């Protein structure tokens, strides 16, 4: 809809007004012309009628006759009607009428001008006559001699002429209205087209818009060229003239006449759509966009914009370099420091830099850093000795110091100066750097001949600690380093330095934890004859943990086998493991049954947790488990109990595998439930396999699956404990170990019957002598004559005490193992106590003598009573009962 404020609306109103005025003027002119034509026609008709009648034959004679009116009146009426006029009047020279359409007017004076006619002239005039307003012509009537004898007047009434014009007026007005309507419709169509082209804008807006467009078109820093479909330039702004070097009169000229380059001319004439096509024009690089303008049905042509991108391309190049550096730094943040290993972190820095920043990269670290320690601060003149831990570059044949080399850097080299001062060094030309060339003349010359020409040395500094130096080398193909490269190298080194320092700190903490764990775990298996032992201990890759094992010799040639697990990793788990292992050793010294020992251990863990809760700040012991077994080689029996630990496995001599179904018992520290022990018989050469859950369970394997694999691997007879350990680890060790693994394999032995003797002693003093005699006889058979005296003394004291203070049957047993063991058992639960007798005491020195003469002694309780035992070393030269291979050890993998 056109608004009166819009250009189209105003143009429509203006055009309608103009058309209306033209139509009105045409109608008025037509009416005037019609009126004039009507009067001219009336005059001509009247003149013709008057002259025809005036020259009619016999008119003069009739006028000179006796009664002119009678003769002429009928003639004039007949002529009037034939000529189509309103009246024909004949008068004499004095103007007296002879005829008139109204007979009453005959004889009266003629109304009008007759003077010119009397002189031979013709008069045309309008008068108010007898018929009203008349339009008449007056002509003279002449005789044969040319004398005027009268006049003839003919004419029409003005009213009749006007009525004729009024009858034509509707036709004229109708034609004008039709013309006005057609003109208005045409104007409306033109207005609508103008409305589309002006988008409904008003004159001021159009003016302002065109002024703005013109200002923008010529002020914009982008060239604009509008071309027609026939290859001519319609418009080119100032920037386009400058960029294309166009002449001032370019508008209207053909593109082919401007002398442009072939590619530029083709682009302007093609009319194809182009987006940011780079066009070289002289020393400029123009970014060209071209769009056709005939898509909406308008005139064909195209609009081409040109932008000078010479500087932009240079900026884009610099921006691309910046993006590449940012991408390199992002890759560094992702690729460097993936592990807490100092060497691996250094290798990651070297690999990344050599792939994207330089040709070769090296990383040298102080020896102390590799041990997890902080390197000492060096003076300016102190020697700088660093270990090359990383070297990366392709091909791997450069003359640089190889990985693992301990390099002593000269004080003038960028490496030494950087490590001492903490400042980076940029060496654009290695050949011109005298300080670097003092390092090793032969090697530096080889480096130059190899093609390395530039160096950046950046110290690795994190948290104020200088750990080493990273060096970046470039060859001739890449060109020398620049100042911008130095800042990038420093950023790379800074990120790597933090990772190296983190790895160093972790190494220090890990070393401390491993050292602690080393001190808490068994260094070697003690000598004993009950079992052949092999073991493996593998800490988790994430750090030290709380798994442990132990082999504890017990009185009577027995041995205690222990495997435990404290959930978690780190120093707390290792320290907790040490406390529990020490507690187990102490409880074992009391010679307690397995279930009672676990009960005491459970109380200890609960007590520790209570102390921890009271103190605060330390985690409680959660998830501690333990399996405790006592094997007696004299009876080939094994008593076992477990506290939440995986069950042991027994491999019989024939290869049969048995997963012992022991009462599980709760984990240590829960309290409330008693532990139960079970006793099994283990034939000679049976293998008892103890382990922690890290062996059979991990994130990808259920414990049931692990136990199935373990039992299937163990089902092979004839393997030694060492071979069994290796086979088990080969089958069950995960690719990435996340938990500690402790494995203990004990192959049982049984004491030979001739190495043990037992008898019952009567409860009377005379029996003491018989006991001494029996012991002497047995020792003589064993070839232990040198031990007879001490044995008799010990046996006499122990049997005498039993007869005096105990009840029930008394039994004596001698065991010939790695030591000579004397045991006296009774049914009493009262234990003897060692005391010091004063000079006047008559007794009380028996146990004191036993303690002084034997290596150790003690008491252990059984379900029937107690056993007092004493152990003395074998005499020099006496053969040991234990075989040479009775103890096997295995490596502990730290």
Short mmCIF file of N, CA, C and O in Angstrom, two decimals, residues 754-806:
data_model
loop_
_atom_site.label_atom_id
_atom_site.label_comp_id
_atom_site.label_asym_id
_atom_site.label_seq_id
_atom_site.Cartn_x
_atom_site.Cartn_y
_atom_site.Cartn_z
N UNK A 754 64.04 -91.44 62.13
CA UNK A 754 65.21 -91.67 62.97
C UNK A 754 65.78 -90.38 63.54
O UNK A 754 66.78 -90.39 64.25
N UNK A 755 65.19 -89.25 63.20
CA UNK A 755 65.67 -87.97 63.73
C UNK A 755 64.80 -87.47 64.88
O UNK A 755 64.99 -86.35 65.34
N UNK A 756 63.87 -88.23 65.31
CA UNK A 756 63.01 -87.84 66.42
C UNK A 756 62.77 -89.04 67.31
O UNK A 756 62.65 -90.18 66.82
N UNK A 757 62.72 -88.81 68.60
CA UNK A 757 62.46 -89.87 69.56
C UNK A 757 61.63 -89.29 70.70
O UNK A 757 61.82 -88.15 71.10
N UNK A 758 60.68 -90.08 71.20
CA UNK A 758 59.79 -89.63 72.27
C UNK A 758 59.50 -90.80 73.19
O UNK A 758 59.39 -91.95 72.74
N UNK A 759 59.37 -90.51 74.49
CA UNK A 759 58.99 -91.54 75.46
C UNK A 759 58.30 -90.87 76.64
O UNK A 759 58.36 -89.66 76.81
N UNK A 760 57.61 -91.69 77.40
CA UNK A 760 56.87 -91.21 78.56
C UNK A 760 57.69 -91.45 79.81
O UNK A 760 58.33 -92.49 79.97
N UNK A 761 57.61 -90.51 80.74
CA UNK A 761 58.39 -90.57 81.98
C UNK A 761 57.42 -90.70 83.16
O UNK A 761 56.41 -89.98 83.22
N UNK A 762 57.75 -91.59 84.06
CA UNK A 762 56.91 -91.78 85.25
C UNK A 762 57.07 -90.58 86.18
O UNK A 762 58.10 -89.90 86.20
N UNK A 763 56.03 -90.35 86.99
CA UNK A 763 56.03 -89.19 87.88
C UNK A 763 56.70 -89.53 89.21
O UNK A 763 56.09 -89.50 90.30
N UNK A 764 57.99 -89.94 89.20
CA UNK A 764 58.76 -90.17 90.43
C UNK A 764 60.20 -89.76 90.15
O UNK A 764 60.66 -89.76 89.02
N UNK A 765 60.93 -89.45 91.19
CA UNK A 765 62.29 -88.94 91.00
C UNK A 765 63.22 -89.94 90.34
O UNK A 765 64.18 -89.54 89.67
N UNK A 766 62.99 -91.24 90.54
CA UNK A 766 63.86 -92.22 89.93
C UNK A 766 63.80 -92.17 88.39
O UNK A 766 64.74 -92.61 87.70
N UNK A 767 62.73 -91.68 87.87
CA UNK A 767 62.56 -91.64 86.41
C UNK A 767 63.50 -90.64 85.75
O UNK A 767 63.75 -90.71 84.55
N UNK A 768 64.02 -89.71 86.53
CA UNK A 768 64.91 -88.70 85.95
C UNK A 768 66.18 -89.36 85.44
O UNK A 768 66.67 -89.05 84.35
N UNK A 769 66.71 -90.30 86.19
CA UNK A 769 67.94 -90.97 85.77
C UNK A 769 67.70 -91.78 84.52
O UNK A 769 68.53 -91.80 83.59
N UNK A 770 66.59 -92.47 84.46
CA UNK A 770 66.31 -93.26 83.26
C UNK A 770 66.15 -92.33 82.04
O UNK A 770 66.55 -92.66 80.93
N UNK A 771 65.56 -91.16 82.23
CA UNK A 771 65.41 -90.20 81.11
C UNK A 771 66.77 -89.72 80.63
O UNK A 771 67.01 -89.58 79.42
N UNK A 772 67.69 -89.46 81.57
CA UNK A 772 69.01 -89.03 81.16
C UNK A 772 69.72 -90.13 80.38
O UNK A 772 70.38 -89.87 79.38
N UNK A 773 69.56 -91.37 80.86
CA UNK A 773 70.23 -92.50 80.18
C UNK A 773 69.68 -92.67 78.77
O UNK A 773 70.43 -92.92 77.81
N UNK A 774 68.39 -92.57 78.61
CA UNK A 774 67.80 -92.72 77.27
C UNK A 774 68.27 -91.61 76.35
O UNK A 774 68.56 -91.84 75.17
N UNK A 775 68.34 -90.43 76.85
CA UNK A 775 68.79 -89.31 76.04
C UNK A 775 70.24 -89.49 75.63
O UNK A 775 70.63 -89.22 74.48
N UNK A 776 71.10 -89.96 76.57
CA UNK A 776 72.51 -90.18 76.26
C UNK A 776 72.66 -91.23 75.18
O UNK A 776 73.46 -91.07 74.23
N UNK A 777 71.90 -92.27 75.27
CA UNK A 777 71.98 -93.34 74.27
C UNK A 777 71.59 -92.79 72.89
O UNK A 777 72.27 -93.07 71.89
N UNK A 778 70.51 -92.03 72.85
CA UNK A 778 70.05 -91.53 71.54
C UNK A 778 71.05 -90.54 70.96
O UNK A 778 71.33 -90.57 69.76
N UNK A 779 71.62 -89.67 71.78
CA UNK A 779 72.57 -88.71 71.27
C UNK A 779 73.83 -89.40 70.75
O UNK A 779 74.44 -88.97 69.77
N UNK A 780 74.22 -90.49 71.45
CA UNK A 780 75.39 -91.23 70.99
C UNK A 780 75.11 -91.83 69.63
O UNK A 780 75.99 -91.82 68.73
N UNK A 781 73.90 -92.35 69.41
CA UNK A 781 73.54 -92.91 68.10
C UNK A 781 73.57 -91.82 67.03
O UNK A 781 73.92 -92.09 65.88
N UNK A 782 73.22 -90.62 67.38
CA UNK A 782 73.20 -89.54 66.39
C UNK A 782 74.59 -88.92 66.20
O UNK A 782 74.75 -88.06 65.35
N UNK A 783 75.53 -89.35 67.00
CA UNK A 783 76.88 -88.79 66.89
C UNK A 783 77.03 -87.44 67.52
O UNK A 783 77.88 -86.65 67.13
N UNK A 784 76.19 -87.17 68.52
CA UNK A 784 76.22 -85.86 69.19
C UNK A 784 76.77 -86.02 70.61
O UNK A 784 76.17 -85.58 71.61
N UNK A 785 77.92 -86.68 70.75
CA UNK A 785 78.48 -86.94 72.08
C UNK A 785 78.79 -85.65 72.82
O UNK A 785 78.67 -85.59 74.06
N UNK A 786 79.18 -84.63 72.08
CA UNK A 786 79.56 -83.39 72.75
C UNK A 786 78.35 -82.68 73.36
O UNK A 786 78.51 -81.80 74.21
N UNK A 787 77.16 -83.05 72.93
CA UNK A 787 75.96 -82.40 73.46
C UNK A 787 75.35 -83.17 74.61
O UNK A 787 74.32 -82.79 75.16
N UNK A 788 75.99 -84.29 75.02
CA UNK A 788 75.39 -85.15 76.05
C UNK A 788 75.32 -84.43 77.39
O UNK A 788 74.27 -84.43 78.06
N UNK A 789 76.39 -83.78 77.80
CA UNK A 789 76.43 -83.17 79.12
C UNK A 789 75.33 -82.12 79.28
O UNK A 789 74.57 -82.12 80.25
N UNK A 790 75.27 -81.22 78.33
CA UNK A 790 74.28 -80.15 78.43
C UNK A 790 72.88 -80.73 78.35
O UNK A 790 71.96 -80.32 79.08
N UNK A 791 72.69 -81.71 77.47
CA UNK A 791 71.36 -82.29 77.32
C UNK A 791 70.91 -82.97 78.60
O UNK A 791 69.75 -82.85 79.02
N UNK A 792 71.82 -83.71 79.24
CA UNK A 792 71.45 -84.37 80.49
C UNK A 792 71.05 -83.35 81.55
O UNK A 792 70.06 -83.53 82.27
N UNK A 793 71.83 -82.26 81.62
CA UNK A 793 71.54 -81.24 82.61
C UNK A 793 70.18 -80.59 82.33
O UNK A 793 69.36 -80.40 83.23
N UNK A 794 69.94 -80.26 81.10
CA UNK A 794 68.68 -79.61 80.73
C UNK A 794 67.51 -80.56 80.97
O UNK A 794 66.46 -80.19 81.53
N UNK A 795 67.67 -81.81 80.50
CA UNK A 795 66.58 -82.77 80.65
C UNK A 795 66.29 -83.04 82.12
O UNK A 795 65.12 -83.15 82.53
N UNK A 796 67.33 -83.13 82.95
CA UNK A 796 67.12 -83.38 84.37
C UNK A 796 66.31 -82.25 85.00
O UNK A 796 65.36 -82.48 85.78
N UNK A 797 66.66 -81.01 84.66
CA UNK A 797 65.95 -79.88 85.25
C UNK A 797 64.50 -79.82 84.81
O UNK A 797 63.59 -79.62 85.62
N UNK A 798 64.26 -80.05 83.51
CA UNK A 798 62.90 -79.94 83.01
C UNK A 798 62.02 -81.08 83.53
O UNK A 798 60.86 -80.86 83.92
N UNK A 799 62.57 -82.32 83.57
CA UNK A 799 61.77 -83.46 84.05
C UNK A 799 61.52 -83.32 85.54
O UNK A 799 60.42 -83.62 86.05
N UNK A 800 62.52 -82.88 86.27
CA UNK A 800 62.35 -82.72 87.72
C UNK A 800 61.25 -81.70 88.01
O UNK A 800 60.40 -81.91 88.89
N UNK A 801 61.26 -80.57 87.27
CA UNK A 801 60.21 -79.56 87.48
C UNK A 801 58.83 -80.13 87.16
O UNK A 801 57.85 -79.83 87.84
N UNK A 802 58.76 -80.93 86.08
CA UNK A 802 57.48 -81.50 85.72
C UNK A 802 56.98 -82.47 86.78
O UNK A 802 55.78 -82.49 87.12
N UNK A 803 57.90 -83.31 87.34
CA UNK A 803 57.49 -84.27 88.37
C UNK A 803 57.05 -83.53 89.62
O UNK A 803 56.06 -83.91 90.28
N UNK A 804 57.78 -82.42 89.91
CA UNK A 804 57.49 -81.72 91.16
C UNK A 804 56.24 -80.86 91.08
O UNK A 804 55.44 -80.81 92.02
N UNK A 805 56.03 -80.19 89.97
CA UNK A 805 54.97 -79.19 89.94
C UNK A 805 53.80 -79.55 89.03
O UNK A 805 52.72 -78.95 89.14
N UNK A 806 53.96 -80.51 88.12
CA UNK A 806 52.91 -80.79 87.14
C UNK A 806 52.12 -82.01 87.55
O UNK A 806 52.45 -82.72 88.51
#
